[in-house]
mmCIF file of C-alpha atoms in Angstrom:
data_model
loop_
_atom_site.group_PDB
_atom_site.id
_atom_site.type_symbol
_atom_site.label_atom_id
_atom_site.label_comp_id
_atom_site.label_asym_id
_atom_site.label_seq_id
_atom_site.Cartn_x
_atom_site.Cartn_y
_atom_site.Cartn_z
ATOM 1 C CA UNK A 207 4.371 -41.376 100.054
ATOM 2 C CA UNK A 208 5.237 -38.072 101.687
ATOM 3 C CA UNK A 209 7.399 -37.251 98.674
ATOM 4 C CA UNK A 210 4.404 -37.683 96.374
ATOM 5 C CA UNK A 211 2.273 -35.432 98.614
ATOM 6 C CA UNK A 212 5.007 -32.783 98.786
ATOM 7 C CA UNK A 213 5.351 -32.872 94.996
ATOM 8 C CA UNK A 214 1.562 -32.525 94.590
ATOM 9 C CA UNK A 215 1.455 -29.572 96.975
ATOM 10 C CA UNK A 216 4.304 -27.869 95.095
ATOM 11 C CA UNK A 217 2.472 -28.362 91.801
ATOM 12 C CA UNK A 218 -0.717 -26.869 93.240
ATOM 13 C CA UNK A 219 1.189 -23.876 94.577
ATOM 14 C CA UNK A 220 2.869 -23.322 91.208
ATOM 15 C CA UNK A 221 -0.484 -23.509 89.392
ATOM 16 C CA UNK A 222 -2.292 -21.139 91.716
ATOM 17 C CA UNK A 223 -3.257 -17.851 90.080
ATOM 18 C CA UNK A 224 -2.205 -14.861 92.223
ATOM 19 C CA UNK A 225 -5.228 -13.088 93.666
ATOM 20 C CA UNK A 226 -6.285 -9.913 91.893
ATOM 21 C CA UNK A 227 -9.410 -7.888 92.584
ATOM 22 C CA UNK A 228 -12.089 -8.543 89.982
ATOM 23 C CA UNK A 229 -12.134 -4.876 88.963
ATOM 24 C CA UNK A 230 -8.437 -5.020 88.033
ATOM 25 C CA UNK A 231 -9.004 -8.202 86.009
ATOM 26 C CA UNK A 232 -11.905 -6.424 84.300
ATOM 27 C CA UNK A 233 -9.700 -3.466 83.368
ATOM 28 C CA UNK A 234 -7.013 -5.781 81.987
ATOM 29 C CA UNK A 235 -9.405 -7.883 79.919
ATOM 30 C CA UNK A 236 -11.159 -4.967 78.209
ATOM 31 C CA UNK A 237 -7.804 -4.051 76.641
ATOM 32 C CA UNK A 238 -7.257 -7.476 75.068
ATOM 33 C CA UNK A 239 -8.314 -8.376 71.497
ATOM 34 C CA UNK A 240 -11.794 -9.808 71.032
ATOM 35 C CA UNK A 241 -10.372 -12.846 69.206
ATOM 36 C CA UNK A 242 -8.242 -13.803 72.219
ATOM 37 C CA UNK A 243 -11.072 -13.262 74.698
ATOM 38 C CA UNK A 244 -13.526 -15.409 72.745
ATOM 39 C CA UNK A 245 -11.220 -18.245 71.691
ATOM 40 C CA UNK A 246 -8.852 -18.408 74.696
ATOM 41 C CA UNK A 247 -9.598 -15.966 77.510
ATOM 42 C CA UNK A 248 -12.981 -17.362 78.551
ATOM 43 C CA UNK A 249 -11.375 -20.781 79.131
ATOM 44 C CA UNK A 250 -8.701 -19.537 81.555
ATOM 45 C CA UNK A 251 -10.871 -19.687 84.669
ATOM 46 C CA UNK A 252 -14.421 -19.222 85.901
ATOM 47 C CA UNK A 253 -13.829 -15.592 86.890
ATOM 48 C CA UNK A 254 -12.577 -14.665 83.424
ATOM 49 C CA UNK A 255 -15.438 -16.513 81.758
ATOM 50 C CA UNK A 256 -18.087 -14.719 83.823
ATOM 51 C CA UNK A 257 -16.506 -11.319 83.168
ATOM 52 C CA UNK A 258 -16.212 -11.903 79.412
ATOM 53 C CA UNK A 259 -19.844 -13.049 79.168
ATOM 54 C CA UNK A 260 -21.133 -10.013 81.076
ATOM 55 C CA UNK A 261 -23.015 -7.620 78.706
ATOM 56 C CA UNK A 262 -21.500 -4.662 80.568
ATOM 57 C CA UNK A 263 -18.026 -5.976 79.798
ATOM 58 C CA UNK A 264 -18.848 -6.365 76.083
ATOM 59 C CA UNK A 265 -20.078 -2.768 76.016
ATOM 60 C CA UNK A 266 -16.940 -1.412 77.691
ATOM 61 C CA UNK A 267 -14.712 -3.577 75.509
ATOM 62 C CA UNK A 268 -16.100 -1.825 72.415
ATOM 63 C CA UNK A 269 -14.596 1.444 73.643
ATOM 64 C CA UNK A 270 -11.106 -0.074 73.510
ATOM 65 C CA UNK A 271 -11.477 -1.903 70.187
ATOM 66 C CA UNK A 272 -9.329 -0.324 67.507
ATOM 67 C CA UNK A 273 -10.710 0.508 64.090
ATOM 68 C CA UNK A 274 -9.192 -0.791 60.875
ATOM 69 C CA UNK A 275 -10.089 -0.539 57.195
ATOM 70 C CA UNK A 276 -11.354 -3.711 55.534
ATOM 71 C CA UNK A 277 -10.550 -3.764 51.814
ATOM 72 C CA UNK A 278 -11.805 -6.457 49.474
ATOM 73 C CA UNK A 279 -10.742 -6.990 45.894
ATOM 74 C CA UNK A 280 -13.666 -8.196 43.815
ATOM 75 C CA UNK A 281 -16.874 -10.161 43.659
ATOM 76 C CA UNK A 282 -15.104 -13.265 42.348
ATOM 77 C CA UNK A 283 -12.056 -13.750 44.571
ATOM 78 C CA UNK A 284 -13.164 -12.049 47.808
ATOM 79 C CA UNK A 285 -9.476 -11.617 48.719
ATOM 80 C CA UNK A 286 -9.209 -9.041 51.479
ATOM 81 C CA UNK A 287 -6.763 -7.061 53.610
ATOM 82 C CA UNK A 288 -6.828 -4.809 56.653
ATOM 83 C CA UNK A 289 -5.242 -1.373 56.896
ATOM 84 C CA UNK A 290 -4.438 -0.871 60.570
ATOM 85 C CA UNK A 291 -2.145 1.198 62.753
ATOM 86 C CA UNK A 292 -0.074 0.241 65.748
ATOM 87 C CA UNK A 293 2.338 2.458 67.672
ATOM 88 C CA UNK A 294 2.060 5.143 65.009
ATOM 89 C CA UNK A 295 2.868 2.824 62.105
ATOM 90 C CA UNK A 296 0.279 2.149 59.404
ATOM 91 C CA UNK A 297 0.513 -1.301 57.878
ATOM 92 C CA UNK A 298 -1.387 -3.665 55.594
ATOM 93 C CA UNK A 299 -2.360 -7.066 56.960
ATOM 94 C CA UNK A 300 -3.506 -9.590 54.316
ATOM 95 C CA UNK A 301 -6.232 -11.939 55.510
ATOM 96 C CA UNK A 302 -5.262 -15.589 55.256
ATOM 97 C CA UNK A 303 -8.796 -16.856 54.788
ATOM 98 C CA UNK A 304 -11.414 -15.769 52.295
ATOM 99 C CA UNK A 305 -14.541 -14.068 53.541
ATOM 100 C CA UNK A 306 -17.809 -15.757 52.513
ATOM 101 C CA UNK A 307 -19.096 -13.195 50.075
ATOM 102 C CA UNK A 308 -18.742 -9.442 49.831
ATOM 103 C CA UNK A 309 -18.839 -7.273 52.929
ATOM 104 C CA UNK A 310 -21.323 -4.448 52.432
ATOM 105 C CA UNK A 311 -21.226 -2.737 55.826
ATOM 106 C CA UNK A 312 -20.032 -3.172 59.392
ATOM 107 C CA UNK A 313 -20.745 -1.583 62.751
ATOM 108 C CA UNK A 314 -19.194 -2.333 66.153
ATOM 109 C CA UNK A 315 -17.902 -5.722 64.989
ATOM 110 C CA UNK A 316 -21.141 -6.959 63.397
ATOM 111 C CA UNK A 317 -21.009 -7.113 59.593
ATOM 112 C CA UNK A 318 -23.378 -7.412 56.654
ATOM 113 C CA UNK A 319 -22.390 -9.700 53.766
ATOM 114 C CA UNK A 320 -23.833 -10.233 50.311
ATOM 115 C CA UNK A 321 -23.350 -13.658 48.767
ATOM 116 C CA UNK A 322 -24.245 -14.694 45.237
ATOM 117 C CA UNK A 323 -24.278 -18.383 44.455
ATOM 118 C CA UNK A 324 -27.494 -19.933 43.186
ATOM 119 C CA UNK A 325 -29.534 -17.173 44.810
ATOM 120 C CA UNK A 326 -28.747 -13.709 46.126
ATOM 121 C CA UNK A 327 -28.924 -13.473 49.889
ATOM 122 C CA UNK A 328 -27.729 -11.288 52.741
ATOM 123 C CA UNK A 329 -26.505 -12.345 56.139
ATOM 124 C CA UNK A 330 -25.387 -10.683 59.351
ATOM 125 C CA UNK A 331 -22.378 -12.142 61.162
ATOM 126 C CA UNK A 332 -19.916 -11.385 63.921
ATOM 127 C CA UNK A 333 -16.663 -12.733 62.407
ATOM 128 C CA UNK A 334 -15.200 -13.278 65.899
ATOM 129 C CA UNK A 335 -18.024 -15.251 67.532
ATOM 130 C CA UNK A 336 -19.304 -16.706 64.206
ATOM 131 C CA UNK A 337 -22.877 -15.941 65.216
ATOM 132 C CA UNK A 338 -24.824 -15.401 61.987
ATOM 133 C CA UNK A 339 -28.331 -14.850 60.714
ATOM 134 C CA UNK A 340 -29.730 -14.646 57.171
ATOM 135 C CA UNK A 341 -31.902 -11.623 56.410
ATOM 136 C CA UNK A 342 -34.252 -11.242 53.433
ATOM 137 C CA UNK A 343 -33.209 -9.354 50.342
ATOM 138 C CA UNK A 344 -35.274 -6.152 49.925
ATOM 139 C CA UNK A 345 -37.919 -6.787 47.297
ATOM 140 C CA UNK A 346 -37.383 -3.412 45.609
ATOM 141 C CA UNK A 347 -33.638 -3.594 45.208
ATOM 142 C CA UNK A 348 -31.463 -4.673 42.305
ATOM 143 C CA UNK A 349 -27.991 -6.147 42.747
ATOM 144 C CA UNK A 350 -26.424 -3.014 41.218
ATOM 145 C CA UNK A 351 -27.481 -1.075 44.315
ATOM 146 C CA UNK A 352 -25.688 -3.149 46.949
ATOM 147 C CA UNK A 353 -23.323 -0.240 47.616
ATOM 148 C CA UNK A 354 -26.154 1.598 49.351
ATOM 149 C CA UNK A 355 -26.306 -0.581 52.477
ATOM 150 C CA UNK A 356 -25.184 0.711 55.856
ATOM 151 C CA UNK A 357 -25.407 -0.561 59.434
ATOM 152 C CA UNK A 358 -25.916 1.302 62.694
ATOM 153 C CA UNK A 359 -25.996 0.360 66.359
ATOM 154 C CA UNK A 360 -28.556 2.262 68.381
ATOM 155 C CA UNK A 361 -27.116 3.804 71.576
ATOM 156 C CA UNK A 362 -28.825 2.864 74.860
ATOM 157 C CA UNK A 363 -30.691 -0.113 73.323
ATOM 158 C CA UNK A 364 -27.799 -1.900 71.599
ATOM 159 C CA UNK A 365 -30.007 -2.790 68.617
ATOM 160 C CA UNK A 366 -28.384 -3.256 65.223
ATOM 161 C CA UNK A 367 -30.228 -1.871 62.214
ATOM 162 C CA UNK A 368 -29.552 -2.210 58.495
ATOM 163 C CA UNK A 369 -30.332 0.669 56.140
ATOM 164 C CA UNK A 370 -30.851 0.186 52.416
ATOM 165 C CA UNK A 371 -31.419 2.621 49.563
ATOM 166 C CA UNK A 372 -33.509 1.140 46.748
ATOM 167 C CA UNK A 373 -35.887 1.997 43.948
ATOM 168 C CA UNK A 374 -39.366 0.801 43.009
ATOM 169 C CA UNK A 375 -40.946 0.050 39.625
ATOM 170 C CA UNK A 376 -41.598 3.755 39.081
ATOM 171 C CA UNK A 377 -37.877 4.470 39.576
ATOM 172 C CA UNK A 378 -38.594 6.288 42.817
ATOM 173 C CA UNK A 379 -36.022 5.921 45.551
ATOM 174 C CA UNK A 380 -36.804 4.791 49.090
ATOM 175 C CA UNK A 381 -34.983 4.193 52.352
ATOM 176 C CA UNK A 382 -35.707 0.805 53.935
ATOM 177 C CA UNK A 383 -34.655 -0.270 57.425
ATOM 178 C CA UNK A 384 -34.486 -3.665 59.136
ATOM 179 C CA UNK A 385 -33.847 -4.426 62.817
ATOM 180 C CA UNK A 386 -31.501 -7.385 63.269
ATOM 181 C CA UNK A 387 -32.790 -10.190 65.461
ATOM 182 C CA UNK A 388 -36.498 -9.334 65.378
ATOM 183 C CA UNK A 389 -38.985 -10.427 62.727
ATOM 184 C CA UNK A 390 -36.442 -9.433 60.049
ATOM 185 C CA UNK A 391 -38.799 -7.475 57.819
ATOM 186 C CA UNK A 392 -37.966 -4.332 55.866
ATOM 187 C CA UNK A 393 -40.000 -1.198 56.540
ATOM 188 C CA UNK A 394 -39.994 2.104 54.705
ATOM 189 C CA UNK A 395 -38.873 5.375 56.260
ATOM 190 C CA UNK A 396 -40.848 8.436 55.218
ATOM 191 C CA UNK A 397 -38.806 10.765 53.036
ATOM 192 C CA UNK A 398 -38.595 14.526 53.230
ATOM 193 C CA UNK A 399 -39.950 16.866 50.516
ATOM 194 C CA UNK A 400 -37.859 16.814 47.333
ATOM 195 C CA UNK A 401 -35.721 13.900 48.459
ATOM 196 C CA UNK A 402 -37.086 11.515 45.816
ATOM 197 C CA UNK A 403 -35.640 13.682 43.054
ATOM 198 C CA UNK A 404 -32.052 12.844 43.955
ATOM 199 C CA UNK A 405 -30.358 10.681 41.335
ATOM 200 C CA UNK A 406 -28.371 8.546 43.742
ATOM 201 C CA UNK A 407 -26.495 6.552 41.146
ATOM 202 C CA UNK A 408 -24.792 9.719 39.902
ATOM 203 C CA UNK A 409 -24.783 12.006 42.916
ATOM 204 C CA UNK A 410 -24.273 10.070 46.156
ATOM 205 C CA UNK A 411 -20.665 10.543 47.171
ATOM 206 C CA UNK A 412 -20.544 9.542 50.833
ATOM 207 C CA UNK A 413 -22.500 7.345 53.274
ATOM 208 C CA UNK A 414 -21.265 7.387 56.872
ATOM 209 C CA UNK A 415 -22.756 5.759 59.983
ATOM 210 C CA UNK A 416 -22.236 7.552 63.313
ATOM 211 C CA UNK A 417 -23.907 6.667 66.623
ATOM 212 C CA UNK A 418 -27.210 5.435 65.190
ATOM 213 C CA UNK A 419 -27.419 7.998 62.370
ATOM 214 C CA UNK A 420 -26.489 7.371 58.723
ATOM 215 C CA UNK A 421 -25.403 10.501 56.843
ATOM 216 C CA UNK A 422 -25.850 10.574 53.062
ATOM 217 C CA UNK A 423 -23.989 13.292 51.150
ATOM 218 C CA UNK A 424 -24.862 14.140 47.566
ATOM 219 C CA UNK A 425 -23.185 16.492 45.160
ATOM 220 C CA UNK A 426 -24.730 18.099 42.080
ATOM 221 C CA UNK A 427 -23.220 19.155 38.774
ATOM 222 C CA UNK A 428 -22.741 22.700 40.047
ATOM 223 C CA UNK A 429 -20.881 21.389 43.100
ATOM 224 C CA UNK A 430 -23.690 22.245 45.503
ATOM 225 C CA UNK A 431 -23.718 19.718 48.326
ATOM 226 C CA UNK A 432 -26.644 18.290 50.224
ATOM 227 C CA UNK A 433 -26.569 16.212 53.383
ATOM 228 C CA UNK A 434 -29.327 13.931 54.644
ATOM 229 C CA UNK A 435 -29.343 12.457 58.146
ATOM 230 C CA UNK A 436 -31.267 9.186 58.373
ATOM 231 C CA UNK A 437 -31.761 8.895 62.122
ATOM 232 C CA UNK A 438 -32.285 5.202 62.824
ATOM 233 C CA UNK A 439 -32.930 5.871 66.501
ATOM 234 C CA UNK A 440 -36.444 7.114 65.710
ATOM 235 C CA UNK A 441 -36.379 6.312 61.963
ATOM 236 C CA UNK A 442 -36.745 9.853 60.679
ATOM 237 C CA UNK A 443 -34.932 11.804 57.956
ATOM 238 C CA UNK A 444 -33.495 15.312 58.313
ATOM 239 C CA UNK A 445 -31.905 17.767 55.907
ATOM 240 C CA UNK A 446 -28.612 19.290 57.117
ATOM 241 C CA UNK A 447 -26.997 22.420 55.721
ATOM 242 C CA UNK A 448 -23.336 21.861 54.856
ATOM 243 C CA UNK A 449 -20.511 24.271 55.706
ATOM 244 C CA UNK A 450 -19.552 26.755 53.004
ATOM 245 C CA UNK A 451 -17.033 25.592 50.428
ATOM 246 C CA UNK A 452 -16.386 22.790 47.972
ATOM 247 C CA UNK A 453 -17.420 19.472 49.525
ATOM 248 C CA UNK A 454 -14.620 16.931 49.871
ATOM 249 C CA UNK A 455 -16.139 14.092 51.895
ATOM 250 C CA UNK A 456 -17.488 12.868 55.236
ATOM 251 C CA UNK A 457 -15.655 10.836 57.841
ATOM 252 C CA UNK A 458 -16.417 9.405 61.291
ATOM 253 C CA UNK A 459 -13.886 10.354 63.954
ATOM 254 C CA UNK A 460 -14.192 9.570 67.671
ATOM 255 C CA UNK A 461 -17.942 8.850 67.343
ATOM 256 C CA UNK A 462 -18.616 12.210 65.658
ATOM 257 C CA UNK A 463 -19.312 13.255 62.084
ATOM 258 C CA UNK A 464 -16.681 15.378 60.360
ATOM 259 C CA UNK A 465 -17.089 17.156 57.042
ATOM 260 C CA UNK A 466 -14.210 18.183 54.784
ATOM 261 C CA UNK A 467 -14.519 21.348 52.720
ATOM 262 C CA UNK A 468 -11.816 22.740 50.471
ATOM 263 C CA UNK A 469 -10.941 25.981 48.735
ATOM 264 C CA UNK A 470 -10.027 25.526 45.085
ATOM 265 C CA UNK A 471 -7.606 27.581 43.008
ATOM 266 C CA UNK A 472 -7.172 27.517 39.243
ATOM 267 C CA UNK A 473 -3.815 26.057 38.231
ATOM 268 C CA UNK A 474 -2.815 27.468 34.842
ATOM 269 C CA UNK A 475 0.005 24.988 34.352
ATOM 270 C CA UNK A 476 -2.391 22.066 34.485
ATOM 271 C CA UNK A 477 -5.478 23.816 33.181
ATOM 272 C CA UNK A 478 -7.541 22.663 36.149
ATOM 273 C CA UNK A 479 -8.514 23.542 39.718
ATOM 274 C CA UNK A 480 -6.362 22.371 42.608
ATOM 275 C CA UNK A 481 -6.876 22.296 46.348
ATOM 276 C CA UNK A 482 -5.509 25.396 48.072
ATOM 277 C CA UNK A 483 -6.827 24.900 51.601
ATOM 278 C CA UNK A 484 -8.619 22.093 53.439
ATOM 279 C CA UNK A 485 -10.989 22.742 56.343
ATOM 280 C CA UNK A 486 -12.439 20.037 58.590
ATOM 281 C CA UNK A 487 -15.660 20.660 60.524
ATOM 282 C CA UNK A 488 -17.380 18.670 63.255
ATOM 283 C CA UNK A 489 -21.181 18.464 63.367
ATOM 284 C CA UNK A 490 -22.140 19.724 66.819
ATOM 285 C CA UNK A 491 -25.928 19.518 66.467
ATOM 286 C CA UNK A 492 -27.892 17.495 63.924
ATOM 287 C CA UNK A 493 -31.121 19.473 64.142
ATOM 288 C CA UNK A 494 -29.648 22.979 63.893
ATOM 289 C CA UNK A 495 -26.949 22.154 61.296
ATOM 290 C CA UNK A 496 -24.333 23.671 63.603
ATOM 291 C CA UNK A 497 -20.739 22.997 62.479
ATOM 292 C CA UNK A 498 -17.485 23.924 64.219
ATOM 293 C CA UNK A 499 -14.179 24.150 62.348
ATOM 294 C CA UNK A 500 -11.521 22.041 64.087
ATOM 295 C CA UNK A 501 -8.756 21.758 61.469
ATOM 296 C CA UNK A 502 -7.392 24.119 58.821
ATOM 297 C CA UNK A 503 -4.710 22.701 56.544
ATOM 298 C CA UNK A 504 -2.786 24.768 54.009
ATOM 299 C CA UNK A 505 -1.858 22.504 51.138
ATOM 300 C CA UNK A 506 1.523 22.244 49.480
ATOM 301 C CA UNK A 507 0.906 21.235 45.876
ATOM 302 C CA UNK A 508 4.586 21.152 44.944
ATOM 303 C CA UNK A 509 5.514 18.852 47.820
ATOM 304 C CA UNK A 510 2.561 16.455 47.746
ATOM 305 C CA UNK A 511 0.710 15.315 44.645
ATOM 306 C CA UNK A 512 -2.516 14.528 46.533
ATOM 307 C CA UNK A 513 -3.372 18.237 46.714
ATOM 308 C CA UNK A 514 -3.136 18.432 42.938
ATOM 309 C CA UNK A 515 -5.012 15.219 42.108
ATOM 310 C CA UNK A 516 -7.493 15.439 44.963
ATOM 311 C CA UNK A 517 -8.508 12.712 47.388
ATOM 312 C CA UNK A 518 -11.444 11.170 49.185
ATOM 313 C CA UNK A 519 -11.436 10.413 52.942
ATOM 314 C CA UNK A 520 -11.896 6.717 53.736
ATOM 315 C CA UNK A 521 -11.453 6.291 57.480
ATOM 316 C CA UNK A 522 -9.944 7.658 60.658
ATOM 317 C CA UNK A 523 -7.717 5.320 62.646
ATOM 318 C CA UNK A 524 -7.485 5.672 66.403
ATOM 319 C CA UNK A 525 -3.885 6.899 66.512
ATOM 320 C CA UNK A 526 -4.622 10.032 64.458
ATOM 321 C CA UNK A 527 -4.123 8.785 60.886
ATOM 322 C CA UNK A 528 -6.662 9.481 58.163
ATOM 323 C CA UNK A 529 -6.745 6.996 55.315
ATOM 324 C CA UNK A 530 -7.256 8.827 52.013
ATOM 325 C CA UNK A 531 -8.090 7.417 48.596
ATOM 326 C CA UNK A 532 -6.516 9.165 45.604
ATOM 327 C CA UNK A 533 -8.011 8.760 42.122
ATOM 328 C CA UNK A 534 -5.581 7.580 39.478
ATOM 329 C CA UNK A 535 -7.455 6.891 36.267
ATOM 330 C CA UNK A 536 -9.464 3.696 36.636
ATOM 331 C CA UNK A 537 -7.474 2.730 39.734
ATOM 332 C CA UNK A 538 -7.046 4.273 43.163
ATOM 333 C CA UNK A 539 -4.061 4.576 45.459
ATOM 334 C CA UNK A 540 -4.154 5.045 49.223
ATOM 335 C CA UNK A 541 -2.147 7.152 51.657
ATOM 336 C CA UNK A 542 -2.135 7.702 55.415
ATOM 337 C CA UNK A 543 -2.234 11.341 56.543
ATOM 338 C CA UNK A 544 -1.117 12.059 60.120
ATOM 339 C CA UNK A 545 -3.276 14.874 61.514
ATOM 340 C CA UNK A 546 -0.650 15.679 64.172
ATOM 341 C CA UNK A 547 2.564 15.739 62.146
ATOM 342 C CA UNK A 548 0.855 16.271 58.735
ATOM 343 C CA UNK A 549 3.095 13.627 57.237
ATOM 344 C CA UNK A 550 1.836 11.571 54.290
ATOM 345 C CA UNK A 551 2.731 7.892 53.903
ATOM 346 C CA UNK A 552 1.955 5.792 50.835
ATOM 347 C CA UNK A 553 0.126 2.501 51.441
ATOM 348 C CA UNK A 554 0.942 -0.509 49.278
ATOM 349 C CA UNK A 555 -2.166 -2.683 49.288
ATOM 350 C CA UNK A 556 -1.109 -5.372 46.856
ATOM 351 C CA UNK A 557 -4.682 -5.331 45.532
ATOM 352 C CA UNK A 558 -5.236 -4.332 41.925
ATOM 353 C CA UNK A 559 -8.725 -2.842 42.088
ATOM 354 C CA UNK A 560 -10.408 -2.839 45.505
ATOM 355 C CA UNK A 561 -14.145 -2.307 45.243
ATOM 356 C CA UNK A 562 -15.068 -2.835 48.901
ATOM 357 C CA UNK A 563 -13.857 -0.410 51.578
ATOM 358 C CA UNK A 564 -15.459 -0.807 55.019
ATOM 359 C CA UNK A 565 -14.461 0.454 58.468
ATOM 360 C CA UNK A 566 -14.256 -2.547 60.801
ATOM 361 C CA UNK A 567 -13.459 -3.366 64.414
ATOM 362 C CA UNK A 568 -13.411 -6.718 66.213
ATOM 363 C CA UNK A 569 -15.834 -7.108 69.099
ATOM 364 C CA UNK A 570 -17.948 -9.526 71.133
ATOM 365 C CA UNK A 571 -21.144 -7.652 70.246
ATOM 366 C CA UNK A 572 -24.304 -9.594 69.534
ATOM 367 C CA UNK A 573 -27.993 -9.016 68.876
#
């Protein structure tokens, strides 16, 4: 009998979890992937479960979640991959399962999908927690305009909002916004003078969501750029003056908006203009259109073809890599540009013609 008791006591001692202050456990858990925390971590013990369910923990965990680029092939197959970086190496991770529909936008781990079966419908989902909600399709929009959806998470309130650009029967464009988790109705945001005249189908070249504001860049035939800031915090629209130069794209980096401007030079051998110098600016103040130059890159056309063919910024990964899309006829290729070493690495996607490119991060966020 005593042997059984001794064996039981030894087993209990072996199964005891060493004591750690709750703050240390908290700091360890916020560095673990959201998938592990939701599917495994919360079942380890009561202390872990209470920490993981704490809204403050979910908020802090977002700060440590790493961004990746979600790339989807087509409307029919929905095959998708992630471009991600780890320890300075950029790699492509094919997704084993198909996503239910086409991802239109994502913000802080909550994503917007469009699905066409018998009827068109939109739904919001956190792919980690599987929490989902169907939202109505805007009455003014046509399926051809699904590329003009963006999501934003409002700082301080944690609300998720969906922004949509659509047109009415008079072919006038409007911005519509919906707050996720409320009465799920679309409401119109007042435009600014002259904004209705923009032909979005031809001129919109970049839509970027940063800290509750969606920035919409347009470019005219003469190369003159225009930047609108749709502030979803108070649902107003502002006109921002761009830095001087030839516009080359917007990108979100470290929760700030960056604008790329380039200097072009005529290349007689190719009979076209090529990029001579690339400048990257950060938007310091939305209301005063104040920009600060943070990077200046002299291009080497002979060494790297991207300076000759041009590129479009896709995303910034947390380790310092920018993912760039390079036009190549009807197709596009992708490279990773290291802002520190200025090295360029080709990315082999294994996808013929990706038509969905969304910045994504896993999280426990909800609405």
